[in-house]
PDB file of C-alpha atoms in Angstrom:
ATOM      1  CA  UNK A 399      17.723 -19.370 -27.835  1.00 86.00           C
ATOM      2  CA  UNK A 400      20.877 -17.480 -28.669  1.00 96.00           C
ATOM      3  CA  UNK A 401      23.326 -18.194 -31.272  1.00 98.00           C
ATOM      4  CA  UNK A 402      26.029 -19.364 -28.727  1.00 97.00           C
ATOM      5  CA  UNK A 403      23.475 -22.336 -27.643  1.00 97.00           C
ATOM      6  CA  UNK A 404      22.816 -23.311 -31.406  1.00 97.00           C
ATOM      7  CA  UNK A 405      26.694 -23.466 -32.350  1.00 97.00           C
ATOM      8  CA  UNK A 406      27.522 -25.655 -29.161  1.00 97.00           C
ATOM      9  CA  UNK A 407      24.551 -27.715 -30.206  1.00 96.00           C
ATOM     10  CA  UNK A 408      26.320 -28.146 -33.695  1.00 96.00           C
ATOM     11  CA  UNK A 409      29.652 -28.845 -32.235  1.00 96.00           C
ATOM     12  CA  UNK A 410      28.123 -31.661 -30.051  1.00 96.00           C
ATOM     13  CA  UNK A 411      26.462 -32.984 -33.093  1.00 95.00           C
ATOM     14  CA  UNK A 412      29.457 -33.171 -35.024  1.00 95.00           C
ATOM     15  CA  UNK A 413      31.264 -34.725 -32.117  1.00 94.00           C
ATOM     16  CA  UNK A 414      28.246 -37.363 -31.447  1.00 94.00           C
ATOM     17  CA  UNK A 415      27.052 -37.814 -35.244  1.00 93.00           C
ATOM     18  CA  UNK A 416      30.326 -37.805 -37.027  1.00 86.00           C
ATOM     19  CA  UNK A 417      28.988 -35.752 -40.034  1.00 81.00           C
ATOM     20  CA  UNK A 418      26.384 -38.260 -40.512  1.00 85.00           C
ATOM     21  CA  UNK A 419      23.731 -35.527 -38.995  1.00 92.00           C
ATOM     22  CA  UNK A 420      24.574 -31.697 -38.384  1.00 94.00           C
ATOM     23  CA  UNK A 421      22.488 -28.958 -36.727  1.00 95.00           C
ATOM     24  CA  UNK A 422      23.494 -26.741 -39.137  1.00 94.00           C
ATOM     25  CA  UNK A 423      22.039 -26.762 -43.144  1.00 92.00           C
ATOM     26  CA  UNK A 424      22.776 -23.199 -44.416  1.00 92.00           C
ATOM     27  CA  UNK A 425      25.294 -20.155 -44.475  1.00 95.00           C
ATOM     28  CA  UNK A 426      24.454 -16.799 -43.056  1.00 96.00           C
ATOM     29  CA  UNK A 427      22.381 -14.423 -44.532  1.00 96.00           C
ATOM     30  CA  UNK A 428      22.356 -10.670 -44.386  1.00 98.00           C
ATOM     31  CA  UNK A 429      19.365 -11.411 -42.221  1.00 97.00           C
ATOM     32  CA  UNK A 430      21.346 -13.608 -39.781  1.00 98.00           C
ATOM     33  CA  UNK A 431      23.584 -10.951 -39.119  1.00 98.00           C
ATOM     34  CA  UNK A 432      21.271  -8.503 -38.301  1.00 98.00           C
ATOM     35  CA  UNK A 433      20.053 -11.528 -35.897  1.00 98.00           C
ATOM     36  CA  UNK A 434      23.570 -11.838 -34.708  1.00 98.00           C
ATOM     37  CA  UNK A 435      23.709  -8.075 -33.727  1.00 98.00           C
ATOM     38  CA  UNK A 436      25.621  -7.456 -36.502  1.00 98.00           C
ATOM     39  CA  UNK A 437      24.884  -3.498 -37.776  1.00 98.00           C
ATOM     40  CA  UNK A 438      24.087  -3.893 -41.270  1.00 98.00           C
ATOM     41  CA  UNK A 439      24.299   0.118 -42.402  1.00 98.00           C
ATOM     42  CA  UNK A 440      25.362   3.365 -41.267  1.00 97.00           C
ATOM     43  CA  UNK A 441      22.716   5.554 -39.274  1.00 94.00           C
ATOM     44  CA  UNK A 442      22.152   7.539 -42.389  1.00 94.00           C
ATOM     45  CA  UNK A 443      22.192   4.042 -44.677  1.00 93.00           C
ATOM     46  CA  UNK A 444      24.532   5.896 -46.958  1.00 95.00           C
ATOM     47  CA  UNK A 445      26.659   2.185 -46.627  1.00 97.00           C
ATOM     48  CA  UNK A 446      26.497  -1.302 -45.690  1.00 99.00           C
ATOM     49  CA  UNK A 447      28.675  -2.271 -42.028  1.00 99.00           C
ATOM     50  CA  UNK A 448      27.998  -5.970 -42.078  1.00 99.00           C
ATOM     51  CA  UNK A 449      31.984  -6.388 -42.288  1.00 99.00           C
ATOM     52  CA  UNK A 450      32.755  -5.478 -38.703  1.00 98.00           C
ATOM     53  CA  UNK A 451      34.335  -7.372 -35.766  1.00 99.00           C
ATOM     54  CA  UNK A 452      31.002  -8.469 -35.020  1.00 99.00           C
ATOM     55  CA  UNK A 453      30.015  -9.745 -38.812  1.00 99.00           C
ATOM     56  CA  UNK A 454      33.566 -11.432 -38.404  1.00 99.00           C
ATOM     57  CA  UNK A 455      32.981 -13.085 -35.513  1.00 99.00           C
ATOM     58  CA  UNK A 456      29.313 -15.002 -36.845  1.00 99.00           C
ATOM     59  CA  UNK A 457      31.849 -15.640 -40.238  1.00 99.00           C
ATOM     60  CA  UNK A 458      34.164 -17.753 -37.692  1.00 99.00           C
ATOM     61  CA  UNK A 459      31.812 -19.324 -36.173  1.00 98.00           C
ATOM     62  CA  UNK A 460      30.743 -21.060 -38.913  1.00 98.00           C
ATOM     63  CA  UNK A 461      33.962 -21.871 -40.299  1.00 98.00           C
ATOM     64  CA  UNK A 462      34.859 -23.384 -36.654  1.00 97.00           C
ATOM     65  CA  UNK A 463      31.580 -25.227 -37.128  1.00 96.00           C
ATOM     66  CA  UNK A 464      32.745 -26.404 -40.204  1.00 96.00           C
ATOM     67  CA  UNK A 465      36.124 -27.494 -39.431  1.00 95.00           C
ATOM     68  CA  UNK A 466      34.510 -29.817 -36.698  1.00 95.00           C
ATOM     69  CA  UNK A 467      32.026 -31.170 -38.951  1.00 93.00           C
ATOM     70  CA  UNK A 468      29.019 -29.565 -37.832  1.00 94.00           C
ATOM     71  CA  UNK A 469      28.815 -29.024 -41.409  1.00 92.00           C
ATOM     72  CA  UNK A 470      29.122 -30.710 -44.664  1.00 87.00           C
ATOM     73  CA  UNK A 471      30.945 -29.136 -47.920  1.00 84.00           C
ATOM     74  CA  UNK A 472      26.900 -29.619 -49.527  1.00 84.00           C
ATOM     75  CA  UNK A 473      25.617 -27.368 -47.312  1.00 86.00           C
ATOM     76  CA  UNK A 474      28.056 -24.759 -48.599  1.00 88.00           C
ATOM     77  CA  UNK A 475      25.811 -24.926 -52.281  1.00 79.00           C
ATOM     78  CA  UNK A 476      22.726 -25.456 -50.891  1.00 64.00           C
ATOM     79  CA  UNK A 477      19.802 -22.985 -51.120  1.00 63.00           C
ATOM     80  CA  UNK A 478      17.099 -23.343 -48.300  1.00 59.00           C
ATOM     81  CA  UNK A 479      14.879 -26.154 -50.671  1.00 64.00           C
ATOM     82  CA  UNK A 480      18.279 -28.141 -50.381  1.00 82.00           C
ATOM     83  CA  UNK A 481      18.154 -27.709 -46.626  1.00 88.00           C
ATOM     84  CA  UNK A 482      14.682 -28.687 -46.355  1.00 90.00           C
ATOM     85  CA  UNK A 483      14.836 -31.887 -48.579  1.00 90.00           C
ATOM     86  CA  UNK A 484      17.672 -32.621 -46.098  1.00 91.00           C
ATOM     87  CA  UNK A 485      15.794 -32.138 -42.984  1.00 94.00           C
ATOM     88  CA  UNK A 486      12.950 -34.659 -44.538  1.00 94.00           C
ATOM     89  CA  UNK A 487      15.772 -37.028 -44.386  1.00 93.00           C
ATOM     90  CA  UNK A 488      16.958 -36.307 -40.859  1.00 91.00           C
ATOM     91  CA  UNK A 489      20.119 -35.249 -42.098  1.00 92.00           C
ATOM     92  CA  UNK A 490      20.150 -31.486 -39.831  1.00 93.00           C
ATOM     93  CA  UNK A 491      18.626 -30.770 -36.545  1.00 94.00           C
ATOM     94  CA  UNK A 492      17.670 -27.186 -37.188  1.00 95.00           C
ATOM     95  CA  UNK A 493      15.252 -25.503 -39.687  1.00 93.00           C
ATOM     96  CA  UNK A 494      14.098 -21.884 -39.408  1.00 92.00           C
ATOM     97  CA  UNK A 495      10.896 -22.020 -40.937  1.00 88.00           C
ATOM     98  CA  UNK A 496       6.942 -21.340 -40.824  1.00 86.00           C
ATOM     99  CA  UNK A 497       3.925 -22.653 -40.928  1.00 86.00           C
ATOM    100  CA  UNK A 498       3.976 -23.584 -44.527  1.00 86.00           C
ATOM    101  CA  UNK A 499       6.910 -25.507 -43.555  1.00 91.00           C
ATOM    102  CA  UNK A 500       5.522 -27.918 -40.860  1.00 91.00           C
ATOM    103  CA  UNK A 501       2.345 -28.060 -43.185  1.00 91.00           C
ATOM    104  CA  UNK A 502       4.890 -29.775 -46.009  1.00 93.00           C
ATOM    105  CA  UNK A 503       6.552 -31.814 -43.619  1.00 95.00           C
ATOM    106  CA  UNK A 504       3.214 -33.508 -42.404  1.00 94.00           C
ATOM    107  CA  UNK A 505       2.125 -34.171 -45.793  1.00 96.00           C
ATOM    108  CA  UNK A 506       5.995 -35.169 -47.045  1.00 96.00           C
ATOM    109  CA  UNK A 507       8.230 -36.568 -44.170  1.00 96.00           C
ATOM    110  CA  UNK A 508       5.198 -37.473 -41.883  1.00 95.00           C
ATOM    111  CA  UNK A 509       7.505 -38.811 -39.428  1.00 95.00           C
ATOM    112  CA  UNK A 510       9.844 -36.096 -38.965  1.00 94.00           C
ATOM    113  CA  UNK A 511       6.907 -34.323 -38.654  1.00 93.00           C
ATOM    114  CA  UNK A 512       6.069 -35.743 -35.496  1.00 93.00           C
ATOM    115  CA  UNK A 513       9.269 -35.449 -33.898  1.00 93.00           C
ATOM    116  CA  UNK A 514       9.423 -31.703 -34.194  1.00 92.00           C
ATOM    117  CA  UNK A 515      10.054 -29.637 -31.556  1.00 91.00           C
ATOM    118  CA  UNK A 516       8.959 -25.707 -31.832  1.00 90.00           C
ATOM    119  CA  UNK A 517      10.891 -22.769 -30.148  1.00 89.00           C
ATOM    120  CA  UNK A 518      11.446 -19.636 -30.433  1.00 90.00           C
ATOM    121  CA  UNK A 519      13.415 -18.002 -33.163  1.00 93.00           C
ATOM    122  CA  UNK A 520      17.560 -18.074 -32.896  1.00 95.00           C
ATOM    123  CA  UNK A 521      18.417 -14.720 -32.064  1.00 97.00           C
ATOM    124  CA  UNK A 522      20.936 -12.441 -30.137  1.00 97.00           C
ATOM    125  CA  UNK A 523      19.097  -9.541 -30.594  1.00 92.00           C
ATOM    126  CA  UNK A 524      15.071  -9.101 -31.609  1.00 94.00           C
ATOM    127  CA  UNK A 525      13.517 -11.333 -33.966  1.00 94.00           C
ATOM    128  CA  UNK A 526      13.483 -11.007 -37.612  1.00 95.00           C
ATOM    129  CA  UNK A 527      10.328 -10.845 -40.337  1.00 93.00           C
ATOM    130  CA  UNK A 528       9.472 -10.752 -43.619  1.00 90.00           C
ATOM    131  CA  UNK A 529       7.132  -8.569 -44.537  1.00 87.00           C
ATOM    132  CA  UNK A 530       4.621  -8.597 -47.694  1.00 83.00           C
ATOM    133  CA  UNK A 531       4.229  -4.454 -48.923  1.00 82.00           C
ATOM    134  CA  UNK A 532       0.947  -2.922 -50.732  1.00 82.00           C
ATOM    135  CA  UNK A 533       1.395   0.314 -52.691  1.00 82.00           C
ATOM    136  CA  UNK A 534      -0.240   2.682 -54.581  1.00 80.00           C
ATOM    137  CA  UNK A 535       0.701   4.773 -57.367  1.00 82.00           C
ATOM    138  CA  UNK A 536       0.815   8.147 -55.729  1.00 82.00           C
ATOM    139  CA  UNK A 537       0.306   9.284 -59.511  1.00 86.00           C
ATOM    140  CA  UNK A 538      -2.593   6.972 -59.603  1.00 86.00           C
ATOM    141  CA  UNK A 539      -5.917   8.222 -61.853  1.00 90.00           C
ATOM    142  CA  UNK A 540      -7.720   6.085 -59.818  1.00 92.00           C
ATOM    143  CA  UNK A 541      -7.242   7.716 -56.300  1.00 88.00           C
ATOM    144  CA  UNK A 542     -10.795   7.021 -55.105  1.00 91.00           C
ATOM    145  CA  UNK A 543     -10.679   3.280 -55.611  1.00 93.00           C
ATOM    146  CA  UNK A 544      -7.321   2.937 -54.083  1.00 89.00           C
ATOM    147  CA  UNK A 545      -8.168   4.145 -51.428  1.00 88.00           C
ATOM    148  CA  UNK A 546     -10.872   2.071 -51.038  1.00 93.00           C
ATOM    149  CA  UNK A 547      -8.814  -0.926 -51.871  1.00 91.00           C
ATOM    150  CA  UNK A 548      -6.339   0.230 -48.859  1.00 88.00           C
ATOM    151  CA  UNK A 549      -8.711   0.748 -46.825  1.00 91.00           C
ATOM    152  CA  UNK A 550     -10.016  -2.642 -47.611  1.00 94.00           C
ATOM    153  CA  UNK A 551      -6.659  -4.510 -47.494  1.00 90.00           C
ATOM    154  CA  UNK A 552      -5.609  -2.696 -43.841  1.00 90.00           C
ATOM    155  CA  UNK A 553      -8.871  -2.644 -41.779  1.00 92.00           C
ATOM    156  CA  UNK A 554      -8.442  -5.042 -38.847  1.00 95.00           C
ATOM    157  CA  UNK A 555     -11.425  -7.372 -39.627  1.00 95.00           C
ATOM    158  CA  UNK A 556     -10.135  -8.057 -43.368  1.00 95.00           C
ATOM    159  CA  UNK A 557      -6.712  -8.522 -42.222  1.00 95.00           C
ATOM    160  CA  UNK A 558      -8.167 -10.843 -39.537  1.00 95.00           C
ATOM    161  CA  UNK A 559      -9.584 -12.980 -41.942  1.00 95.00           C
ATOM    162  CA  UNK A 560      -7.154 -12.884 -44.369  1.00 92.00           C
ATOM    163  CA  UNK A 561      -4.487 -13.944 -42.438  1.00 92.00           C
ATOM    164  CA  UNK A 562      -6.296 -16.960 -41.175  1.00 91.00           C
ATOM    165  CA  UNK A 563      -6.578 -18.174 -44.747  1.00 89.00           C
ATOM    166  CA  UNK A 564      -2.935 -17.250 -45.679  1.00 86.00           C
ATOM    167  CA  UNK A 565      -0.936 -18.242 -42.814  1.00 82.00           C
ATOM    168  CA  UNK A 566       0.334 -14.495 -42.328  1.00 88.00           C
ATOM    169  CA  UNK A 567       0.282 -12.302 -39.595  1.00 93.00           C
ATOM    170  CA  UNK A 568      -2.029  -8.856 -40.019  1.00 93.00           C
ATOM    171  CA  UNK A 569      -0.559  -5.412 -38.767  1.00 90.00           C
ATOM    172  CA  UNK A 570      -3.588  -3.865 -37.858  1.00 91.00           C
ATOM    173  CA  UNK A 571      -3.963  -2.734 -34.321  1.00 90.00           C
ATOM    174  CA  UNK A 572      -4.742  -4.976 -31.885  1.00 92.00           C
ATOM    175  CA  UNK A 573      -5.795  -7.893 -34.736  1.00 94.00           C
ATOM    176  CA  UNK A 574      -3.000 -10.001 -32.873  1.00 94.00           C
ATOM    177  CA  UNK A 575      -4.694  -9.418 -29.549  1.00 95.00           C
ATOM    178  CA  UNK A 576      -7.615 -12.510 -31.272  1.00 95.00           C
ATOM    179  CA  UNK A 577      -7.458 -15.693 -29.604  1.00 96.00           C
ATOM    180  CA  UNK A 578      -6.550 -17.205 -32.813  1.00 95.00           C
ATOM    181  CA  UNK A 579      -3.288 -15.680 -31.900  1.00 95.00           C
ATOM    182  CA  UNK A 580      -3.366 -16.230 -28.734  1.00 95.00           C
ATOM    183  CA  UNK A 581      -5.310 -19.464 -27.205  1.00 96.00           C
ATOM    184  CA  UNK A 582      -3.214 -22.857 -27.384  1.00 95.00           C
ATOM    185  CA  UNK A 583      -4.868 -26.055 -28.033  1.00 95.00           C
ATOM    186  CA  UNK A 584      -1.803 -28.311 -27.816  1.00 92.00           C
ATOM    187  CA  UNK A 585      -1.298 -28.881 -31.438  1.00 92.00           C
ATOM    188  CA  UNK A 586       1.864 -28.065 -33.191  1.00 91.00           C
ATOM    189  CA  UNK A 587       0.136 -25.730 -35.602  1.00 91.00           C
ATOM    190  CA  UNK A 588      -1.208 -23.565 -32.619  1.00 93.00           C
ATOM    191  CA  UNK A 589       1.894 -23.867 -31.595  1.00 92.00           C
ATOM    192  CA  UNK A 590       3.698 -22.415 -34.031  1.00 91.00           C
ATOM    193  CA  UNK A 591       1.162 -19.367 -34.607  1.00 93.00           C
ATOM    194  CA  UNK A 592       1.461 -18.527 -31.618  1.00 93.00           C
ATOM    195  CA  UNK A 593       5.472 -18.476 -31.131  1.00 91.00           C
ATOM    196  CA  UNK A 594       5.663 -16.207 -34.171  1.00 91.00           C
ATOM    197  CA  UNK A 595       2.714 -14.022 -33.063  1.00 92.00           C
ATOM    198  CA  UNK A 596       4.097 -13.270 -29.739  1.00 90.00           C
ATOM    199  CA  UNK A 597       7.456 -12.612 -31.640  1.00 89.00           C
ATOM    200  CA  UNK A 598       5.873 -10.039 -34.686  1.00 90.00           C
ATOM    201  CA  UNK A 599       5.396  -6.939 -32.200  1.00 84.00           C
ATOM    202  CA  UNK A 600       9.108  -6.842 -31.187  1.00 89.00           C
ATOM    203  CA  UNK A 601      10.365  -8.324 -34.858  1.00 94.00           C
ATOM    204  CA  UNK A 602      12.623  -6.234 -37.178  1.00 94.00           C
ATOM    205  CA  UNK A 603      12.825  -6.220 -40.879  1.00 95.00           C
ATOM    206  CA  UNK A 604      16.716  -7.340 -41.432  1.00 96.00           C
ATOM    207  CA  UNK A 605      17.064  -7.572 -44.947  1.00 95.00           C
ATOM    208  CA  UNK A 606      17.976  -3.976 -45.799  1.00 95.00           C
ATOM    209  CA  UNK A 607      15.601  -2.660 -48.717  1.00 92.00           C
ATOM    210  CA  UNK A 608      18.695  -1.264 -50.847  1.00 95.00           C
ATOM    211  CA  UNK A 609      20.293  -4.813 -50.177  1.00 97.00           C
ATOM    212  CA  UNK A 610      19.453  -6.585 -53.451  1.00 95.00           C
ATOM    213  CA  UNK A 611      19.174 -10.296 -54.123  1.00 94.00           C
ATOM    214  CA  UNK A 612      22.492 -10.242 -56.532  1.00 96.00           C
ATOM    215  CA  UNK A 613      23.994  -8.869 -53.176  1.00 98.00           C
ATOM    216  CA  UNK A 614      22.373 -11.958 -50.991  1.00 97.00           C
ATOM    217  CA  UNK A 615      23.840 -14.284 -53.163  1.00 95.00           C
ATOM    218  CA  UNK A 616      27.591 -12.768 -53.737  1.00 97.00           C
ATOM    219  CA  UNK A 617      27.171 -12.539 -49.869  1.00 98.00           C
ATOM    220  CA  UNK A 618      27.006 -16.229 -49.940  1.00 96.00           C
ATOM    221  CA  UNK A 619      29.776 -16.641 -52.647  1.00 96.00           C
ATOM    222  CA  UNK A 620      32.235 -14.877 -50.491  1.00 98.00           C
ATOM    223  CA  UNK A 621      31.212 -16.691 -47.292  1.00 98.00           C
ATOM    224  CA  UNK A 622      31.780 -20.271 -48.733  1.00 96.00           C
ATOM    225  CA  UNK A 623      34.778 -18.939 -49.694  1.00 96.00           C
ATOM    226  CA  UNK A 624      35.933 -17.851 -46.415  1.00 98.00           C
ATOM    227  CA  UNK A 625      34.370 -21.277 -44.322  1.00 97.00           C
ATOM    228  CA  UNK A 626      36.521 -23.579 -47.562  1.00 95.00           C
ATOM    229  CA  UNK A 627      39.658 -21.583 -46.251  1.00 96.00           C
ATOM    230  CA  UNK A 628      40.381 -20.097 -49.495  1.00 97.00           C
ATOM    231  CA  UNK A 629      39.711 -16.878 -48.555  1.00 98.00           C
ATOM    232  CA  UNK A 630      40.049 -14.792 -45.595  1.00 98.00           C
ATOM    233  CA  UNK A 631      36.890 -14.058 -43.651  1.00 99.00           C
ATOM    234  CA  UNK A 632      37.476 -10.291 -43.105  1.00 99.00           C
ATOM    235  CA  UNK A 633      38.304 -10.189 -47.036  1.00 99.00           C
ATOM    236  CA  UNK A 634      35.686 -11.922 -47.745  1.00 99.00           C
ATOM    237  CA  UNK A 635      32.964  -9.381 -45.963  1.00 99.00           C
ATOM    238  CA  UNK A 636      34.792  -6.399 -47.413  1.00 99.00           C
ATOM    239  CA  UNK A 637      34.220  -7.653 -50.800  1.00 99.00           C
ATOM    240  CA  UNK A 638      30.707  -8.382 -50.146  1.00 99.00           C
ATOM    241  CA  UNK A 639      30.535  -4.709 -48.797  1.00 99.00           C
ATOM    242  CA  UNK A 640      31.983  -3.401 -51.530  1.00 98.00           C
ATOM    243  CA  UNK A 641      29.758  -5.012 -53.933  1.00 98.00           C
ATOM    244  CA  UNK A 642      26.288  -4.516 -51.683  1.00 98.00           C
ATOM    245  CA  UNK A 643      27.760  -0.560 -51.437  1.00 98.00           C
ATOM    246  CA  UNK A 644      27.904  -0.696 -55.499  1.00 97.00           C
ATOM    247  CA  UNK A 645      24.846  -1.387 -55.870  1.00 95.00           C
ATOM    248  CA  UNK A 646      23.259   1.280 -53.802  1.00 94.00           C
ATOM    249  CA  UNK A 647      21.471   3.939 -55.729  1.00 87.00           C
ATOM    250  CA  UNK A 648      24.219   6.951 -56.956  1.00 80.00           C
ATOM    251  CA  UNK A 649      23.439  10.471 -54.845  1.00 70.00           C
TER     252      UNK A 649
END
């Protein structure tokens, strides 16, 4: 699904539900842009870009959305627990999340958890991840045993294993090409896997590595600004910009 077929699912919402339920729960994050097909950084990521027409035009939508009521004024402080205790109580129609999440909403909101439906992750563009990095000292006085340690941590049959216990998916060659990645069985677990699986060998890492949390989070200052109306959306971005670029490392 695109983001064109979630917004006109939250304007019919707020139409049909009169604010009682929305589709929508959070803001944009720099993530969601990069979703959006939003450029996030220059070619040579000397600076952040997020504040284009394009970063403008996701900014709008969900100040439209809010204006009809496809959102509520709590969503605009909410962090994504917030959103999920408000899924529990059938308050949104939409949660990005994992398998950790449907595990949580089987054992908390056992209900809701059988009336989700699994799809595809929202995107305009290719899929996002989040990935979980291993290093090494290159400095190390230990080089022998970290190698062995990477070599244990990255063969395919560790990785296999491992991320059948941990609910991850391994980056070894052709360790998605498994069945456990691949068969169905019906169940929304299975499901789920296998949705994301299909999704990791075409996913991109959004969140920018010089894009710090203190940026994420003035990022979502400056957009609840602009969706409240008390501050213009292009402003808004450029600040955020301005603030994400000060925090890049000096040259």
């Amino acid at each position: 699904a695109t983001y064109d077929a979630l917004f006109a699912a939250g304007r019919t919402m707020a139409t049909k539900c009169k604010g009682d339920t929305t589709m929508v729960g959070r803001l944009p994050a720099i993530e969601t842009f990069g979703t959006y097909g939003v450029p996030l950084m220059d070619a040579q990521g000397a600076k952040f870009t997020f504040n284009d027409a394009k970063g403008v035009e996701l900014v709008n939508h969900y100040k439209d959305l809010y204006k009809a009521g496809g959102m509520t004024e709590d969503t605009l402080n909410k962090l994504q627990t917030g959103e999920l205790d408000a899924f529990k109580a059938g308050r949104i129609g939409w949660l990005p999340g994992s398998s950790y999440t449907l595990k949580d909403l089987k054992a908390t909101a056992p209900k809701v958890a059988a009336t989700v439906a699994i799809s595809p992750q929202i995107t305009n563009d290719k899929p996002n991840m989040y990935i979980e990095s291993l290093a090494v000292n290159a400095k190390s006085k230990n080089t022998a045993t970290a190698v062995a340690f990477a070599k244990f941590a990255t063969n395919k049959e560790n990785q296999l294993a491992f991320s059948q216990k941990a609910a991850i998916f391994p980056s070894a060659a052709g360790a998605l090409d498994d069945p456990y990645f691949t068969k169905a069985d019906g169940t929304p677990e299975t499901t789920l896997r296998l949705e994301s699986a299909k999704a990791v060998s075409d996913a991109v890492v959004y969140w920018p590595a010089a894009f710090s949390s203190k940026s994420g989070d003035y990022l979502r200052e400056q957009i609840a600004l602009a969706i409240l109306g008390k501050k213009d959306v292009q402003a808004a971005l450029d600040e955020a910009v301005k603030y994400a670029d000060g925090k890049l490392p000096k040259k």
